[in-house]
PDB file of C-alpha atoms in Angstrom:
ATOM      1  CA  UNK A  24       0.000   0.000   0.000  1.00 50.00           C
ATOM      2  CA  UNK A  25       1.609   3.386  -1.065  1.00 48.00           C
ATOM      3  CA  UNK A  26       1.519   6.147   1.626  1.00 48.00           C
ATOM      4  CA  UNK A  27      -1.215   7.710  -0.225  1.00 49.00           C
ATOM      5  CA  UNK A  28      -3.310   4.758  -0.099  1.00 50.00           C
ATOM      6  CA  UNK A  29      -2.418   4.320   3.868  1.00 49.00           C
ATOM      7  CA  UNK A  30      -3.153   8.238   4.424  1.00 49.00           C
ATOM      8  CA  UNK A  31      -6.480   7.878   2.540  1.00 51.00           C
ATOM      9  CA  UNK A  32      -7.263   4.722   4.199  1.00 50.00           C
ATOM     10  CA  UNK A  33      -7.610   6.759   7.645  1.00 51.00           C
ATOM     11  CA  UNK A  34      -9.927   9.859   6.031  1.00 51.00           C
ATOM     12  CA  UNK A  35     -12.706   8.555   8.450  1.00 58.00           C
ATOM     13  CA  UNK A  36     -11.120   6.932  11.472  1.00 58.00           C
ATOM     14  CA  UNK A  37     -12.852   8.606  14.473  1.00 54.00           C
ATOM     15  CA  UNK A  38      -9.443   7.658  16.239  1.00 57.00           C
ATOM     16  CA  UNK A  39      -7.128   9.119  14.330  1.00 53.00           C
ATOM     17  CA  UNK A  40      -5.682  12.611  15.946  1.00 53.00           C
ATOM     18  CA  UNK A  41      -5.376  14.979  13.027  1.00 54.00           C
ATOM     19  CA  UNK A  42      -2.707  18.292  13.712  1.00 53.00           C
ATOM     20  CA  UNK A  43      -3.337  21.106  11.431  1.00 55.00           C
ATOM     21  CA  UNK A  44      -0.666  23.318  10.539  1.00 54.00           C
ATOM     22  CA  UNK A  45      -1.252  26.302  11.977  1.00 53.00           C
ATOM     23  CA  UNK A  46       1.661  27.771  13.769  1.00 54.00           C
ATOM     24  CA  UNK A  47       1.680  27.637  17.343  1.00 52.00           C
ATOM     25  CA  UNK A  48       2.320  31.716  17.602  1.00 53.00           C
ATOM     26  CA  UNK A  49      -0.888  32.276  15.501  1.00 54.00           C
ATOM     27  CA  UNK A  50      -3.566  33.607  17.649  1.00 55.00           C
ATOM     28  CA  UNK A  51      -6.878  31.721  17.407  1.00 52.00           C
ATOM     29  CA  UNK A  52      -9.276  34.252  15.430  1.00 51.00           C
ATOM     30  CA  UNK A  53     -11.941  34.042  18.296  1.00 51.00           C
ATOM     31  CA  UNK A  54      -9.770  34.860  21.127  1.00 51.00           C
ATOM     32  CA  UNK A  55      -7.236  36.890  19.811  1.00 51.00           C
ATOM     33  CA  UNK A  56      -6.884  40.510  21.146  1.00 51.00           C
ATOM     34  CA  UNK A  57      -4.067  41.951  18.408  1.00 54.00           C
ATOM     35  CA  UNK A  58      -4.499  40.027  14.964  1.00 53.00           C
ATOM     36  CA  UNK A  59      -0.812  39.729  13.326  1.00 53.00           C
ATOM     37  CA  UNK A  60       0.359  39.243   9.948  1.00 55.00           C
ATOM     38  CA  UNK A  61       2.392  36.463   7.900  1.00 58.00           C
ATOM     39  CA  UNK A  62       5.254  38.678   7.000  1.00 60.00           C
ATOM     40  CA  UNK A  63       6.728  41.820   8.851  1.00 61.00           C
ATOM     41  CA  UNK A  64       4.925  45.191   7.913  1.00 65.00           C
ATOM     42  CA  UNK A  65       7.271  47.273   6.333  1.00 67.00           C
ATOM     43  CA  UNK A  66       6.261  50.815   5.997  1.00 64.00           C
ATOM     44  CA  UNK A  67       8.064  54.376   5.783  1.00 68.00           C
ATOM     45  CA  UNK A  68       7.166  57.505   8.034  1.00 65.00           C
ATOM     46  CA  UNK A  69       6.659  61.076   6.860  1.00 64.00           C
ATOM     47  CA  UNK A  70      10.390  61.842   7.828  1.00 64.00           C
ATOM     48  CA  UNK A  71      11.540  59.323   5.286  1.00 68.00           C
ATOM     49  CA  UNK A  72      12.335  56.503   8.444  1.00 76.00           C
ATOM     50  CA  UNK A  73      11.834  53.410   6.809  1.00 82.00           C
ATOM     51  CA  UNK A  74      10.023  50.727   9.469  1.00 75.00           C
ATOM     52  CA  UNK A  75      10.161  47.331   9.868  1.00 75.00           C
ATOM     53  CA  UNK A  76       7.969  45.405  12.413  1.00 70.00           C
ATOM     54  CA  UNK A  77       7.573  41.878  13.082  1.00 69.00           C
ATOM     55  CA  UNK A  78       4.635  39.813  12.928  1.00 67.00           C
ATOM     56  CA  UNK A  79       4.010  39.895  16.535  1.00 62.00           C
ATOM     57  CA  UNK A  80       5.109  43.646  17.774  1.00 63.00           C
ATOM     58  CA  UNK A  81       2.770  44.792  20.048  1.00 66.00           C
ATOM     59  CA  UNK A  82       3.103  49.145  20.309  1.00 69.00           C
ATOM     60  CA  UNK A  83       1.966  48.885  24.076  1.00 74.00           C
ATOM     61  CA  UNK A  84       5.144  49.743  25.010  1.00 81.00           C
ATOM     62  CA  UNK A  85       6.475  52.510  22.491  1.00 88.00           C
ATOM     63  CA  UNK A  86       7.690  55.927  23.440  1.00 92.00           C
ATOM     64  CA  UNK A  87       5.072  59.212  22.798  1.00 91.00           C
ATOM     65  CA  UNK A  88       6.420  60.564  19.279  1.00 92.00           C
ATOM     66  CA  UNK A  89       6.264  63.904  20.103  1.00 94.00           C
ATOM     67  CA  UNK A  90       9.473  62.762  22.319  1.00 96.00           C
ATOM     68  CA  UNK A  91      11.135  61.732  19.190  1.00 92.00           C
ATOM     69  CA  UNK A  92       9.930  64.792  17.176  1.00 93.00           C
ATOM     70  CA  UNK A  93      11.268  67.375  19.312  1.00 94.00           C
ATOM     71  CA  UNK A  94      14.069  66.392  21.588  1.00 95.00           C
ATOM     72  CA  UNK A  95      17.450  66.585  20.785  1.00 96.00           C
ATOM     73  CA  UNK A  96      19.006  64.346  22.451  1.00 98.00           C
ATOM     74  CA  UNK A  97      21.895  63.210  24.545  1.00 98.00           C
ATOM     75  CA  UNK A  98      24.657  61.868  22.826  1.00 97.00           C
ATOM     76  CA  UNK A  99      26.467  59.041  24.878  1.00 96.00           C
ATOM     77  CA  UNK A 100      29.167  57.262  23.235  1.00 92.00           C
ATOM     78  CA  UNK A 101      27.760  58.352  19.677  1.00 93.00           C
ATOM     79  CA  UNK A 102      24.316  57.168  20.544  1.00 94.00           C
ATOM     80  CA  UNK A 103      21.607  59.783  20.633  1.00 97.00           C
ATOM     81  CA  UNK A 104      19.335  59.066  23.305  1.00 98.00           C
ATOM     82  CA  UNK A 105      15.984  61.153  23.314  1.00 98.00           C
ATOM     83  CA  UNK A 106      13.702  58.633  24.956  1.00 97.00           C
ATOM     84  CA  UNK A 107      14.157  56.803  28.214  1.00 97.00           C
ATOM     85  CA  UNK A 108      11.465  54.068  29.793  1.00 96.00           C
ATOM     86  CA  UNK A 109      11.914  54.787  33.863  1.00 96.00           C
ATOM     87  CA  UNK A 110      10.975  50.813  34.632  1.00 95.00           C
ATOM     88  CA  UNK A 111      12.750  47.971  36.016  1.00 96.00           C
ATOM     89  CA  UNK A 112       9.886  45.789  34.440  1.00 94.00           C
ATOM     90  CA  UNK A 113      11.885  43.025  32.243  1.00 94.00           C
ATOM     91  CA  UNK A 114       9.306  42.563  29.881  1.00 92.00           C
ATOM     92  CA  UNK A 115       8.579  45.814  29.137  1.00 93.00           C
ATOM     93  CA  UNK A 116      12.588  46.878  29.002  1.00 95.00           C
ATOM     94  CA  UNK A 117      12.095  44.105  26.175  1.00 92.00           C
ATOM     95  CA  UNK A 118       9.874  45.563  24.160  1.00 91.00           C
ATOM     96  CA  UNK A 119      10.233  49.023  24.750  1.00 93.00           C
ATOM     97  CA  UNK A 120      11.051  51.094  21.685  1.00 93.00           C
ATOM     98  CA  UNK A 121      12.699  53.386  23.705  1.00 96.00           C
ATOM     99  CA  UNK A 122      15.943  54.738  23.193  1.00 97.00           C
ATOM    100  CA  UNK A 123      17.567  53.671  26.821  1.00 98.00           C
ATOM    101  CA  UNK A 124      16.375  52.677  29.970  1.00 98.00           C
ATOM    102  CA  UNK A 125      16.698  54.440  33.375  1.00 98.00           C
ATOM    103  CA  UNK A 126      16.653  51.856  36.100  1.00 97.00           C
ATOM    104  CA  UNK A 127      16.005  53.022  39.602  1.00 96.00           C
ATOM    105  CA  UNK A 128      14.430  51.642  42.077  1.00 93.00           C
ATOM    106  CA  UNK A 129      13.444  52.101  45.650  1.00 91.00           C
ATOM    107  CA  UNK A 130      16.083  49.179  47.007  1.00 91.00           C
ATOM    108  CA  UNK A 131      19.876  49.660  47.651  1.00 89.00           C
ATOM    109  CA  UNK A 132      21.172  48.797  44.311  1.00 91.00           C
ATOM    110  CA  UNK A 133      22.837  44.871  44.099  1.00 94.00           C
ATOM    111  CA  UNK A 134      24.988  44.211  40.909  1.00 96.00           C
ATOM    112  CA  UNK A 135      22.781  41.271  40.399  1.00 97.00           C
ATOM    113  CA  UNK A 136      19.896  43.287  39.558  1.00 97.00           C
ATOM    114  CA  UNK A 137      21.959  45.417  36.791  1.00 97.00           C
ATOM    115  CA  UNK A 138      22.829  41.774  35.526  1.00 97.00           C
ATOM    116  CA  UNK A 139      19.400  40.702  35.401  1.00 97.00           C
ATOM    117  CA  UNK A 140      18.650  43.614  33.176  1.00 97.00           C
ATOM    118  CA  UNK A 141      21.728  43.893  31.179  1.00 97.00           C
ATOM    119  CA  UNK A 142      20.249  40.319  29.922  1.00 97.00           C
ATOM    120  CA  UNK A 143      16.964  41.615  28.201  1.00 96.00           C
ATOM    121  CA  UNK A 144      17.860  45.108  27.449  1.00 97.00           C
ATOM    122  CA  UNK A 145      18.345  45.985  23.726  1.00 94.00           C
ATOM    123  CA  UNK A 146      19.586  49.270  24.476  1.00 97.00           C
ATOM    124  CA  UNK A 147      21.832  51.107  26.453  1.00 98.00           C
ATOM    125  CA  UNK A 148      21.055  50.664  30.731  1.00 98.00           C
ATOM    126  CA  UNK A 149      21.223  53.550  33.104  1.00 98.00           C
ATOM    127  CA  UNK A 150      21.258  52.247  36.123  1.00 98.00           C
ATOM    128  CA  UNK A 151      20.610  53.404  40.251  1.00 97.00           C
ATOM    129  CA  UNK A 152      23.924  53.072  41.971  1.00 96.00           C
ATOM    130  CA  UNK A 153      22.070  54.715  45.542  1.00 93.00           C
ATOM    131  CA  UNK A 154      22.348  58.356  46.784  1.00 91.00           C
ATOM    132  CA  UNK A 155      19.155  57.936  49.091  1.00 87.00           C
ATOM    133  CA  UNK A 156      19.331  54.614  50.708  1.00 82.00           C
ATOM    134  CA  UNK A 157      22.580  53.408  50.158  1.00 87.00           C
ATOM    135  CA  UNK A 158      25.108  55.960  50.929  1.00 88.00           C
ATOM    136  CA  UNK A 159      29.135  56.443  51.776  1.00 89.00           C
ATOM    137  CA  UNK A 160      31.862  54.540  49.522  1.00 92.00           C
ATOM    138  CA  UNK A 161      29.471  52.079  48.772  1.00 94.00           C
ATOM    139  CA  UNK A 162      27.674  54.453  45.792  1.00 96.00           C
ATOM    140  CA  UNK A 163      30.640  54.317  43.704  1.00 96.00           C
ATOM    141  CA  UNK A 164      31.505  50.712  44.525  1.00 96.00           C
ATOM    142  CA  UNK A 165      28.537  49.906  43.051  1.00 97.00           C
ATOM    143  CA  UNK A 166      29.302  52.237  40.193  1.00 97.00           C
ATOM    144  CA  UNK A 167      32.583  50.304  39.166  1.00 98.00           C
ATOM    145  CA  UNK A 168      30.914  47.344  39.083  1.00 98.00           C
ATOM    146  CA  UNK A 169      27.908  48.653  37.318  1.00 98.00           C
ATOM    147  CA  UNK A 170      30.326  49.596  34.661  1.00 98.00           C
ATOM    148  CA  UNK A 171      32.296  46.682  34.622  1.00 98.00           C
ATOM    149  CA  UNK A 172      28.964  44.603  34.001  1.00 98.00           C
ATOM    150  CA  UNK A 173      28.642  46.805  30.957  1.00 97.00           C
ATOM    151  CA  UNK A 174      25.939  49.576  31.987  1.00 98.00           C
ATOM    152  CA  UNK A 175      25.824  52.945  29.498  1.00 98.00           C
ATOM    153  CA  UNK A 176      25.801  54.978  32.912  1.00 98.00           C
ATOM    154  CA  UNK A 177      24.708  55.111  36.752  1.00 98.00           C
ATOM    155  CA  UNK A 178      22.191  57.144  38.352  1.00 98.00           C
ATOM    156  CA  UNK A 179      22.592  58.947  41.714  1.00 97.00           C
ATOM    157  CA  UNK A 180      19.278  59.491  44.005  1.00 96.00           C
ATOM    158  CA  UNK A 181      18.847  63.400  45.027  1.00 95.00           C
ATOM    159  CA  UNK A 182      19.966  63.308  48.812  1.00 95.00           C
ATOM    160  CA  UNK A 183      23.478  62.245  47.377  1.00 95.00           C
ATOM    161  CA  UNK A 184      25.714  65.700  48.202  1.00 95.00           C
ATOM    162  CA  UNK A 185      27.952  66.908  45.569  1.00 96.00           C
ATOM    163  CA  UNK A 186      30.808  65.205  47.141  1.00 96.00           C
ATOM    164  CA  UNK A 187      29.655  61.573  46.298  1.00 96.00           C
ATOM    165  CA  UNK A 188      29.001  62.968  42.687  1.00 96.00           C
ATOM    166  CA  UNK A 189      32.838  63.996  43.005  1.00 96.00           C
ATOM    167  CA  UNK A 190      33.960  60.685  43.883  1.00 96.00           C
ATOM    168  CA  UNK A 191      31.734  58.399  41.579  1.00 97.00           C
ATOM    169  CA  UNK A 192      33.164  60.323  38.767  1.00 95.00           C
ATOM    170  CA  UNK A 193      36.675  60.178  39.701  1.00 95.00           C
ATOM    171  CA  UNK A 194      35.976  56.612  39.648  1.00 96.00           C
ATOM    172  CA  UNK A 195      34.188  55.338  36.720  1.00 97.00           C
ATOM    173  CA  UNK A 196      34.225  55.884  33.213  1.00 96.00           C
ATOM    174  CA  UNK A 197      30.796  56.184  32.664  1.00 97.00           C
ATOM    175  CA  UNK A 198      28.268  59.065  32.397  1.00 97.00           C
ATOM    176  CA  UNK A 199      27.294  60.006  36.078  1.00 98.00           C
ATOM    177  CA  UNK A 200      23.522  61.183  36.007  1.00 98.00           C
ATOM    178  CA  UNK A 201      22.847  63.454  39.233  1.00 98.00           C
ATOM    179  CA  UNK A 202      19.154  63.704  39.951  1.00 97.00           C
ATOM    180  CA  UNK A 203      17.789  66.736  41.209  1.00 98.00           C
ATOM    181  CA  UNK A 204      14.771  68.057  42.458  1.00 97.00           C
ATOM    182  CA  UNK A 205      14.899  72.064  42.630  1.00 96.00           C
ATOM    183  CA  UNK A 206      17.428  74.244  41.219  1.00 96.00           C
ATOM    184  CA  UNK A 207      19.356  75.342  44.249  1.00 96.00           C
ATOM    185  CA  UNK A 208      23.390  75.316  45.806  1.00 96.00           C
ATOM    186  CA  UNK A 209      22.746  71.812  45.879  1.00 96.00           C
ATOM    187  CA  UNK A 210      22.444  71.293  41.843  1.00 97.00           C
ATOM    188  CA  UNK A 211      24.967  73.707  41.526  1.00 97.00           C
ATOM    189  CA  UNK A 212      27.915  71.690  43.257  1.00 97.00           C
ATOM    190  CA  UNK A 213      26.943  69.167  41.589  1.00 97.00           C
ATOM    191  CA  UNK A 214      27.354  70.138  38.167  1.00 97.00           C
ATOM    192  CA  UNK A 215      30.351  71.855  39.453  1.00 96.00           C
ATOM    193  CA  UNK A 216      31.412  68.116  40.879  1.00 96.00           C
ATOM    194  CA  UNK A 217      31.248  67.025  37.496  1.00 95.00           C
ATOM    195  CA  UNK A 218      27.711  65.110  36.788  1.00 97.00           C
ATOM    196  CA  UNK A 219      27.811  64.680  32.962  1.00 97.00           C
ATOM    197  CA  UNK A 220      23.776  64.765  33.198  1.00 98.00           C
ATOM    198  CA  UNK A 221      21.225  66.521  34.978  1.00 98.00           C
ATOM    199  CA  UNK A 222      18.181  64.168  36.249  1.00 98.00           C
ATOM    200  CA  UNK A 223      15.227  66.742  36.950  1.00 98.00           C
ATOM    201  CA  UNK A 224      12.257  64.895  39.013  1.00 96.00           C
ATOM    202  CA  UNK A 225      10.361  67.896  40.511  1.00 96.00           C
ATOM    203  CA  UNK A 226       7.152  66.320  39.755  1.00 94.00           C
ATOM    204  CA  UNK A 227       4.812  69.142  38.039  1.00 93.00           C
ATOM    205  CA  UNK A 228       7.703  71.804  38.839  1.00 96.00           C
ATOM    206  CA  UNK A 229       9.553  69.773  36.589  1.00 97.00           C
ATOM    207  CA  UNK A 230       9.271  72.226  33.402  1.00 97.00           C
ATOM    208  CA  UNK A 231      10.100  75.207  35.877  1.00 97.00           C
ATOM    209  CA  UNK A 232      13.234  74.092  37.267  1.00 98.00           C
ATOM    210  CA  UNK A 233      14.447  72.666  34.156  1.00 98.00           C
ATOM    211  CA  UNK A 234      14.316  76.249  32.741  1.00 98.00           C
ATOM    212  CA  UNK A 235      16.069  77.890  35.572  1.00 98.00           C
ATOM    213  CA  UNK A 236      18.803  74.996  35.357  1.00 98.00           C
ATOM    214  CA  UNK A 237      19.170  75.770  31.678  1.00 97.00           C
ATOM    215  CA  UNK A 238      19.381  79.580  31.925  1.00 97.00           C
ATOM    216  CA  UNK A 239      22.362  79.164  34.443  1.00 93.00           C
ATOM    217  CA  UNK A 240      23.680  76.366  32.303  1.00 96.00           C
ATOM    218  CA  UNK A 241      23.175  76.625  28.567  1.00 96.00           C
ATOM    219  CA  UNK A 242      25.448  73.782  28.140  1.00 96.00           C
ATOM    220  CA  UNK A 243      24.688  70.983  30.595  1.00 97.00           C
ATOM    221  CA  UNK A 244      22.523  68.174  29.385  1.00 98.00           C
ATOM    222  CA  UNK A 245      19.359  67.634  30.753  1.00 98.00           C
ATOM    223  CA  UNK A 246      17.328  64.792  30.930  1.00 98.00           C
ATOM    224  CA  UNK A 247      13.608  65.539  32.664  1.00 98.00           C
ATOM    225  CA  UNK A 248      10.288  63.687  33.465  1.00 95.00           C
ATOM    226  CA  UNK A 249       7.833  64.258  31.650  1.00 91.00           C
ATOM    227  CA  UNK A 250       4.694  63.103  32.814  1.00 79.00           C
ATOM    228  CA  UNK A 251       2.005  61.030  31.415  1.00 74.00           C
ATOM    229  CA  UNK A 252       0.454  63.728  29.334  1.00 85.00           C
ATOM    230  CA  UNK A 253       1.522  65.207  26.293  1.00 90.00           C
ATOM    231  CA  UNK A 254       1.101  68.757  26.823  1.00 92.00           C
ATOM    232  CA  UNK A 255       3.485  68.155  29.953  1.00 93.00           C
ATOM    233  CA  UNK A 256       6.225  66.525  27.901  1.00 95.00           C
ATOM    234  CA  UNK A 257       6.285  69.329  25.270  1.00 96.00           C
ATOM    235  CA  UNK A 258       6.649  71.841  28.317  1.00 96.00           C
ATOM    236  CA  UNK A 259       9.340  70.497  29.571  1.00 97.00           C
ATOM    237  CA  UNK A 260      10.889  70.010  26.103  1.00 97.00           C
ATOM    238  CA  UNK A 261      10.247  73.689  25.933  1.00 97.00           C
ATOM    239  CA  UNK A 262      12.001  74.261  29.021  1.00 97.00           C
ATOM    240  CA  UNK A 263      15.092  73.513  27.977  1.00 97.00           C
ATOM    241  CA  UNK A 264      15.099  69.262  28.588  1.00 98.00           C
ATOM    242  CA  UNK A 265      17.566  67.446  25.977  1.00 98.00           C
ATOM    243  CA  UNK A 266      15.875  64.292  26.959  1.00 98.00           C
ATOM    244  CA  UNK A 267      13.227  62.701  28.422  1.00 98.00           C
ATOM    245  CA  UNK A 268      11.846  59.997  31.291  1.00 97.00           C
ATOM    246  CA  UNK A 269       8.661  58.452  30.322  1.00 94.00           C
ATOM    247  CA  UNK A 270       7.184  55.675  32.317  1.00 91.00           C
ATOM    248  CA  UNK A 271       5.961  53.065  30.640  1.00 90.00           C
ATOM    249  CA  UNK A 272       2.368  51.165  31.813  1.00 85.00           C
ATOM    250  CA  UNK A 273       3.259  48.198  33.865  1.00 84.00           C
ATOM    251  CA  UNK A 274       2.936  44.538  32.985  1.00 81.00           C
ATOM    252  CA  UNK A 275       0.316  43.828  35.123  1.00 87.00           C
ATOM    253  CA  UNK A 276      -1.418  46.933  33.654  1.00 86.00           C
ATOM    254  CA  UNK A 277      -1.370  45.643  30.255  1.00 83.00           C
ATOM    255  CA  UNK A 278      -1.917  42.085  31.072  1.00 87.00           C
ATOM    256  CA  UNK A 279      -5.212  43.309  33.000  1.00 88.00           C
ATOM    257  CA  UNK A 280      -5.972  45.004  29.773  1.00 84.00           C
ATOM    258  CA  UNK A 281      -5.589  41.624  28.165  1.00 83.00           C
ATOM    259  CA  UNK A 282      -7.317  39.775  30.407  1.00 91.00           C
ATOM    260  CA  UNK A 283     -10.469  42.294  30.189  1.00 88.00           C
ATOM    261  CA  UNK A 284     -10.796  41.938  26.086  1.00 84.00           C
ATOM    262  CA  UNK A 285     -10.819  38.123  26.718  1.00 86.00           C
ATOM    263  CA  UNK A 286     -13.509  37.729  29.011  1.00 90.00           C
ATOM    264  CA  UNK A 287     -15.331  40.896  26.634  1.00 88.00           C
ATOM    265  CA  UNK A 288     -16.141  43.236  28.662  1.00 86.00           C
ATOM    266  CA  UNK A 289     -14.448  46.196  26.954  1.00 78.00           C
TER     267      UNK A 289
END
């Protein structure tokens, strides 16, 4: 019997388990919250930026384009960096479009943790080296290291004093980013300690004191939070910021999301 005669031979056995050939990362039509094609879309923006996206991008996690529109950037190592996702989530570090990723968090910082994100990240990692809870020698320790496991930069919290700004620098070869919160004697020693980057995080002030930081200092670059609002990221854009923080939703967030279109009640 050929093996066309055996295969017909089975057309109507009850007991015969049959696999289609669907791929197992097609989403079932009835379920399915984001339909995706067979091939990458490939497309080309207004500005002449030809895009490519894969079959199964998702644009949950991608950066406000006014960001991209009117920044100007921060060039680090010959990478501009206009865009950067304030999370520590993995998942969405993975499939954030944004430029870099600014990684602080409300724990004293453990190299293992910079590891664990170094491993998804697809772009450069700014990560917190203390300044709030972890203080003394242990700041730049953690900076060195930070740098040795191949971070773009660290990230001191505001209650660091110009004097640990001083040190980290003299240590690493890394951008230092000092975060502060009001434009004071404070911010000034430490942009006179050498912080290659202003942080601003003065909540809504944040537009304000990035102008008053940029009249004083036309030349120090200055990355800002801007919000979850539009208008609020152009103001601070208009302030004076070369870059910005955006915070991404959460996993959970989107999952929930998910989880809401399945059961269809949105």
């Amino acid at each position: 019997m050929s093996v066309g005669q055996e295969h017909d031979s089975g057309a109507d056995d009850p007991d015969l388990i049959r696999l289609n050939k669907r791929s197992l990362f097609t989403p079932s039509a009835s379920v399915a919250v984001e339909q995706h094609s067979a091939v990458p879309h490939v497309s080309r923006s207004t500005y002449g930026t030809a895009k490519v996206e894969g079959r199964l991008t998702s644009p949950n996690a991608r950066v406000p384009e006014i960001i991209t529109q009117r920044c100007g950037g921060i060039t680090v190592k010959g990478h501009t960096l206009k865009s950067f996702a304030y999370t520590t989530d993995a998942v969405i570090i993975r499939n954030t479009n944004a430029n870099a990723i600014l990684a602080v968090y409300p724990f004293t910082g453990e190299p293992v943790i910079t590891q664990a994100l170094l491993t998804v990240a697809q772009m450069p990692l700014f990560v917190g080296v203390g300044g709030g809870t972890t203080t003394g020698p242990r700041v730049a320790e953690l900076a060195m290291v930070a740098e040795m496991q191949g971070a773009a930069g660290v990230v001191i919290n505001a209650p660091a004093p110009a004097e640990t700004i001083e040190t980290t620098m003299s240590m690493v070869d890394i951008p230092v980013i000092a975060t502060v919160t009001e434009d004071d004697e404070i911010t000034e020693c430490k942009i006179l300690a050498g912080a290659a980057i202003i942080n601003v995080a003065a909540g809504a002030r944040t537009a304000q004191v990035v102008a008053s930081i940029r009249a004083h200092h036309p030349e120090i670059p200055i990355l800002a939070s801007g919000g979850g609002r539009e208008d609020r990221i152009l103001a601070t854009i208009d302030a004076g910021a070369d870059a910005i923080t955006w915070t991404p939703p959460s996993a959970q967030q989107l999952q929930s999301q998910m989880m809401a279109k399945y059961r269809g009640e949105v």
